[in-house]
Coordinates of C-alpha atoms in Angstrom, one line a residue:
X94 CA 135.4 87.0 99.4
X95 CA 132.7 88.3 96.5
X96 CA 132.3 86.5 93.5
X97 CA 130.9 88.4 90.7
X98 CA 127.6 88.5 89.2
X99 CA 126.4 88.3 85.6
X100 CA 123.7 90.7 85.6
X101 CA 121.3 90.9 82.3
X102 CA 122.1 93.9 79.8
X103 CA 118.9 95.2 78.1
X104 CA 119.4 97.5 75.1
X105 CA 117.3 100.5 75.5
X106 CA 117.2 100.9 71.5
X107 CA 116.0 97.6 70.8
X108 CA 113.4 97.0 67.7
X109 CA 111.4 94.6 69.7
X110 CA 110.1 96.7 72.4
X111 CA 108.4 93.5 73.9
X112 CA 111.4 91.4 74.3
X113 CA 113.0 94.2 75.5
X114 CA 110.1 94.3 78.7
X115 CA 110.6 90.7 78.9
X116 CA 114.1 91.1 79.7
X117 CA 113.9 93.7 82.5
X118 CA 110.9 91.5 83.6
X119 CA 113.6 88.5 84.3
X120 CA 116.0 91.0 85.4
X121 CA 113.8 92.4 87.9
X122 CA 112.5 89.2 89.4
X123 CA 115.8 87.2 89.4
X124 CA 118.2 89.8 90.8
X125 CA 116.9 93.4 91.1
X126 CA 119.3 95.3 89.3
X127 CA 120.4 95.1 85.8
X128 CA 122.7 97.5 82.9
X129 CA 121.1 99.5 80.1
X130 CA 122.6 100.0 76.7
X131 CA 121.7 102.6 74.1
X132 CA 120.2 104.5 77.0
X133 CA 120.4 108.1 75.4
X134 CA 122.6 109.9 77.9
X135 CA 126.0 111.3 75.8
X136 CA 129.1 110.0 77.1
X137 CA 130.4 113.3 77.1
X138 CA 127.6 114.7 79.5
X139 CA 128.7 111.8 82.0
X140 CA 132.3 113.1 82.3
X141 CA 131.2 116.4 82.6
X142 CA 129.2 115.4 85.7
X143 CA 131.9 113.4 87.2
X144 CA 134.5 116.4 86.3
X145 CA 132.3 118.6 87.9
X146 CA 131.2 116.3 91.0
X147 CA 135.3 116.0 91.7
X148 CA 135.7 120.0 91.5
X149 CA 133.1 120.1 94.0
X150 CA 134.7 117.2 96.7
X151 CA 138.1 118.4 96.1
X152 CA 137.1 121.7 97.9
X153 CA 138.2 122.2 101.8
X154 CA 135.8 120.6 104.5
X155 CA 134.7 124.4 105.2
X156 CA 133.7 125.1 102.0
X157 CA 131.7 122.3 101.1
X158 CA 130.4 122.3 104.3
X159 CA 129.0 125.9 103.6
X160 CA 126.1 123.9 101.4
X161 CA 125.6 121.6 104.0
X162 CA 122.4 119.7 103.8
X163 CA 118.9 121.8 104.2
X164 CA 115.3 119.9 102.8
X165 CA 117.1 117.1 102.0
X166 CA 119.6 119.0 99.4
X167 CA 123.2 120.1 99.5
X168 CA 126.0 118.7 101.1
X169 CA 126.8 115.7 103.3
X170 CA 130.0 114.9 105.1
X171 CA 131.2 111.3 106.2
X172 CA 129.7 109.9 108.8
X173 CA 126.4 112.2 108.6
X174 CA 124.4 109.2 107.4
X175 CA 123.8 105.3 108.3
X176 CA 122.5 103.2 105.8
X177 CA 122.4 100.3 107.6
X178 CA 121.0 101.1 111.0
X179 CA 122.8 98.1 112.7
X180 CA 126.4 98.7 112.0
X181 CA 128.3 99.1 114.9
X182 CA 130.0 102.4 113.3
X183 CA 128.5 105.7 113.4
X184 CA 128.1 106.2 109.9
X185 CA 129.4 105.4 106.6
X186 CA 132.5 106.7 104.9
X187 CA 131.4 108.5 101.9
X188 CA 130.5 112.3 101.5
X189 CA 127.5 112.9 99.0
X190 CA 125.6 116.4 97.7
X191 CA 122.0 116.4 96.7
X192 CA 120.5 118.0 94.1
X193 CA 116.0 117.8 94.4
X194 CA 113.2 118.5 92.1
X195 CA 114.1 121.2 89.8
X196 CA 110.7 122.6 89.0
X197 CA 109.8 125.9 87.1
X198 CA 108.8 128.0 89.9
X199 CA 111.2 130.3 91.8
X200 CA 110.1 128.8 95.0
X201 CA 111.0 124.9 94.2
X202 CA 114.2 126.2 92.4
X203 CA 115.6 127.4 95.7
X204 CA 115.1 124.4 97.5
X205 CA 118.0 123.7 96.0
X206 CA 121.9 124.7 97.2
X207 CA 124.4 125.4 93.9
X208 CA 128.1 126.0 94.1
X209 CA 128.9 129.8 93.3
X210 CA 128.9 130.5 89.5
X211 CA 131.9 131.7 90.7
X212 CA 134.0 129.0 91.3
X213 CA 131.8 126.4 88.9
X214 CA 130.3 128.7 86.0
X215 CA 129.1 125.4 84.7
X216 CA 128.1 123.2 87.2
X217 CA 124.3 124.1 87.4
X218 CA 123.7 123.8 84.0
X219 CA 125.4 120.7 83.8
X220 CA 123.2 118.9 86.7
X221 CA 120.3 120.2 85.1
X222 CA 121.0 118.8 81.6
X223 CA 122.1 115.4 83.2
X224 CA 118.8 115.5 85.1
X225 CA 116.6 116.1 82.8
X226 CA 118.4 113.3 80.2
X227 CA 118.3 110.9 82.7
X228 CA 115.1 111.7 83.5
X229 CA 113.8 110.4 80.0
X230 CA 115.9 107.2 80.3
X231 CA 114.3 106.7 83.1
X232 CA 110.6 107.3 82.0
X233 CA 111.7 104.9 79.0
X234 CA 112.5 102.0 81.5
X235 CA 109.1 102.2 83.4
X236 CA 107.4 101.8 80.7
X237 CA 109.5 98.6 79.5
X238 CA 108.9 97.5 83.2
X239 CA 104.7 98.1 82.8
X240 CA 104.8 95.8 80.0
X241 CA 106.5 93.8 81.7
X242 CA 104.3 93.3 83.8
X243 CA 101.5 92.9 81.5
X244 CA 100.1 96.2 81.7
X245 CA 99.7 99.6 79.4
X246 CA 103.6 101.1 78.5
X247 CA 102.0 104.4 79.8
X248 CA 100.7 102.8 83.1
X249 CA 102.8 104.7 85.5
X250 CA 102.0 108.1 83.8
X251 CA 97.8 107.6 83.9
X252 CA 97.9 106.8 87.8
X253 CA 99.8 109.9 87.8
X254 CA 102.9 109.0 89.4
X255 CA 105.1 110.4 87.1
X256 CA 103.6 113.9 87.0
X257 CA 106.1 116.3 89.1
X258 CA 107.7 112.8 90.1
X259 CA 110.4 113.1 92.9
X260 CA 113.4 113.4 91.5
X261 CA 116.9 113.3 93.3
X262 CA 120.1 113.3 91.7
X263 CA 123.3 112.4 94.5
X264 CA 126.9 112.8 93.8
X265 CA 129.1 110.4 95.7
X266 CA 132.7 110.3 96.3
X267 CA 134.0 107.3 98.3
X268 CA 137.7 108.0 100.4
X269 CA 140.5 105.6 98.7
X270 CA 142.4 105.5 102.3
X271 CA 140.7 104.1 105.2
X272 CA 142.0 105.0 109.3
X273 CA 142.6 101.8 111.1
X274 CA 139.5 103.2 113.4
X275 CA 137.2 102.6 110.3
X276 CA 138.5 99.0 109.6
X277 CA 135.1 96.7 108.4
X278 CA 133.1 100.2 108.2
X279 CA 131.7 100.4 104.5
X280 CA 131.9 103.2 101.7
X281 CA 127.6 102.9 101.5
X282 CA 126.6 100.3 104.0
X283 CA 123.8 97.8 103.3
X284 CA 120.5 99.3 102.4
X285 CA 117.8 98.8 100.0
X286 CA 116.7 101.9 97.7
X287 CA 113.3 103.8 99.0
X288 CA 111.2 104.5 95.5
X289 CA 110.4 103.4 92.0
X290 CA 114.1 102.9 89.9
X291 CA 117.5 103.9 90.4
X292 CA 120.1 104.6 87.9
X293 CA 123.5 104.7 88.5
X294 CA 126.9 105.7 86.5
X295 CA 130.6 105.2 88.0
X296 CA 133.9 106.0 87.1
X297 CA 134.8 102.4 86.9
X298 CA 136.4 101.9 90.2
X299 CA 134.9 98.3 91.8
X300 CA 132.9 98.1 95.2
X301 CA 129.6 97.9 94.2
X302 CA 128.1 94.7 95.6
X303 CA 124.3 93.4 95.9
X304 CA 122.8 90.5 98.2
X305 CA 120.0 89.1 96.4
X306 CA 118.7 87.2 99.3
X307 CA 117.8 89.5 102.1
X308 CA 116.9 86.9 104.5
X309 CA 120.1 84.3 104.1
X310 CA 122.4 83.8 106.7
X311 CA 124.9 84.2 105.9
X312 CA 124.6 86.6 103.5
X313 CA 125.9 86.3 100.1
X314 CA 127.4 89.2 98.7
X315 CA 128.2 89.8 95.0
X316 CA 130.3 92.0 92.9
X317 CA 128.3 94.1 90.3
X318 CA 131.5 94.4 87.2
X319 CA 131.3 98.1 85.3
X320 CA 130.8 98.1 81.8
X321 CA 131.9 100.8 79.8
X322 CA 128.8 103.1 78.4
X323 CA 126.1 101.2 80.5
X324 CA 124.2 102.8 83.0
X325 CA 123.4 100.3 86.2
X326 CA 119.3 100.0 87.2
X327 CA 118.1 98.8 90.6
X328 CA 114.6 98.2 91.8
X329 CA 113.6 100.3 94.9
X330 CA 111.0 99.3 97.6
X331 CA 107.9 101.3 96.3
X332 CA 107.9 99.0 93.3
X333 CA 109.0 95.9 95.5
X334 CA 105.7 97.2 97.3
X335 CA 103.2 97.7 93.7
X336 CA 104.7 94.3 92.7
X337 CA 104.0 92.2 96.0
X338 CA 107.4 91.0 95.9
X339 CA 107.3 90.0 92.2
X340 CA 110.1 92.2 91.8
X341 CA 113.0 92.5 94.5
X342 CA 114.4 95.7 95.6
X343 CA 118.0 94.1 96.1
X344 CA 120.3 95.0 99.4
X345 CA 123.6 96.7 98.0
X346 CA 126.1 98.0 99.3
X347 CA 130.1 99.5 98.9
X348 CA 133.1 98.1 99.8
X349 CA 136.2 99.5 100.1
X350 CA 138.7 98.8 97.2
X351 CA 141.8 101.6 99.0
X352 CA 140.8 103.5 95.8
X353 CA 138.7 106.5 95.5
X354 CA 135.3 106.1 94.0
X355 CA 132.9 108.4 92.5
X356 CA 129.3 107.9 91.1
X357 CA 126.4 109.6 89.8
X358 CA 122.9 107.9 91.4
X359 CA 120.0 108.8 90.3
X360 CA 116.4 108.3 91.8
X361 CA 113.3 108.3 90.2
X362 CA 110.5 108.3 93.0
X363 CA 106.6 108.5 92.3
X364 CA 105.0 112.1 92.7
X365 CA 104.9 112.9 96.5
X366 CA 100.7 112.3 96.2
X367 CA 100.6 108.4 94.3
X368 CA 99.3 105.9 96.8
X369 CA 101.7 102.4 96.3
X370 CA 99.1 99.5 96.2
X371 CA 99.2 96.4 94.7
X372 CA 98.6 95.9 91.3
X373 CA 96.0 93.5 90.6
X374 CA 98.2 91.4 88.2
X375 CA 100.6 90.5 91.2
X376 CA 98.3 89.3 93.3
X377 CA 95.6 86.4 93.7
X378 CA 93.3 84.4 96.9
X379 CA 96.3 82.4 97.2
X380 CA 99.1 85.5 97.3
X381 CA 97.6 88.3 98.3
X382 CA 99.0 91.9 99.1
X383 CA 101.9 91.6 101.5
X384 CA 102.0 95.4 102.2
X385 CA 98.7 97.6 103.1
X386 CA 98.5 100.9 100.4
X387 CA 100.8 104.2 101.5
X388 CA 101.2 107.4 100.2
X389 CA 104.7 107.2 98.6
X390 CA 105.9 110.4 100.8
X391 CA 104.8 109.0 103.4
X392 CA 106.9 105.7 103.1
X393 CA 110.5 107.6 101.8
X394 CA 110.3 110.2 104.5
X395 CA 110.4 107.8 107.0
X396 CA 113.2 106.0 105.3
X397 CA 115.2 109.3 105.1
X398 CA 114.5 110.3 108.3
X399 CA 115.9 107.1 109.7
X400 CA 119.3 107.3 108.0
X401 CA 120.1 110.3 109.1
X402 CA 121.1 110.6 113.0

């Protein structure tokens, strides 16, 4: 059995910008994930997303599958994708649609795959919205983890991995029955997150749990609680990587609860081009850089292209 955690909740509208960053500093380095407060993104605007994401997942098998997944966008059935490359099942039970970079040429628009206007006259301009809010939350949070870390708010933005950063938005829905065939599979199985932050909103529905120490066995697995308004933050492994391990890019995973689940992730990952090394205030003669500089593409294709089989 899980026991809960008490993760820290930092409020995004505090007056004391510098207690704020100390806060996701601890946050960061004690557990890898934390809530935000006062993060901008209407309440409202939420429950559109998740009214629109259900629309979407109630449709039949062959009509969702008619968006199924091109460049990394579009729709993904259960099973289509392992987390955890050692479970002994062939992939894990939730179905998920991706929505990329939403840039302002023609040609990076149609990366993308939308549901007809059609059926869902609102669901494009309802991603796009949530996007681009989120988006600023997000931007908001890196800076409060540069100060953090003892460098300029704007830090992330001068080495230019926030201009065009990858962007990827994925709507999940996680099945509430289980076949006996599936018994011990997981809902997401265990996996770290590939780039800079993560934010993530549910619909309340528990399953959520995080590991924080990769390397115990066995491994300790905790429940992460929802609380209402608050958006949940994770550490991915690109700033695990800048950080030399200051900050932990957590395992997590889902757990079935025999209760459908949705959420809303969002992932904020540097611009295709930003080379991750490690920043000079994270490392010394006596710890020096555990990981050699890569191109952040480089590093989250090859974790993409290993989850998908």
């Amino acid at each position: 059995m899980a026991g809960g955690v008490d993760l820290p909740v930092v409020d995004l509208a505090s007056p004391d910008p510098r207690a704020a960053a100390a806060s996701v500093r601890q946050a960061c380095v004690e557990h890898g994930f934390f809530y935000v407060t006062n993060h901008g993104v209407d309440g409202a605007l939420i429950e559109a997303v998740f009214a629109e994401s259900k629309g979407f997942f109630d449709l039949p098998m062959e009509e969702k599958m008619k968006l199924q997944r091109r460049n990394y966008r579009g729709y993904t059935p259960p099973y289509a994708e392992k987390l955890d490359a050692s479970s002994e099942f062939v992939g894990d039970l939730k179905e998920s649609f991706y929505i990329g970079p939403i840039g302002e040429s023609d040609l990076q628009n149609d990366l993308n795959q939308w549901p007809s206007e059609e059926c869902f006259p609102s669901w494009k301009e309802t991603m796009k919205l949530y996007i681009a809010t989120v988006l600023d939350t997000s931007k908001r949070i890196l800076s409060l983890i540069a100060l953090g870390l003892d460098l300029d708010a704007e830090f992330f933005h001068k080495i230019g991995a926030l201009d065009c950063p990858s962007t990827f938005l994925r709507l999940l829905h996680y099945p509430g029955e289980v076949n006996e065939s599936d018994c011990g599979n997981y809902g997401a199985s265990a996996h770290s997150d590939y780039g800079a932050i993560t934010l993530l909103v549910t619909d309340g529905t528990p399953g959520l749990q995080i590991c924080r120490e990769k390397d115990r066995d066995p491994q300790l697995w905790e429940d992460v609680h929802h609380i209402d308004g608050a958006l949940i933050v994770n550490i991915g492994d690109l700033l695990e990587r800048w950080t030399n391990c200051v900050f932990r890019s957590t395992l997590h995973r889902v757990v079935s609860v025999g209760k459908e689940r949705y959420s809303v992730a969002f992932f904020l990952d540097p611009n295709y081009d930003t080379v991750v090394r490690c920043i000079e205030s994270c490392c010394s003669e006596a710890d020096p850089p555990r990981f050699p500089p890569i191109r952040s593409s480089e590093y989250i294709t090859g974790r993409i292209n290993s989850t998908y089989k």
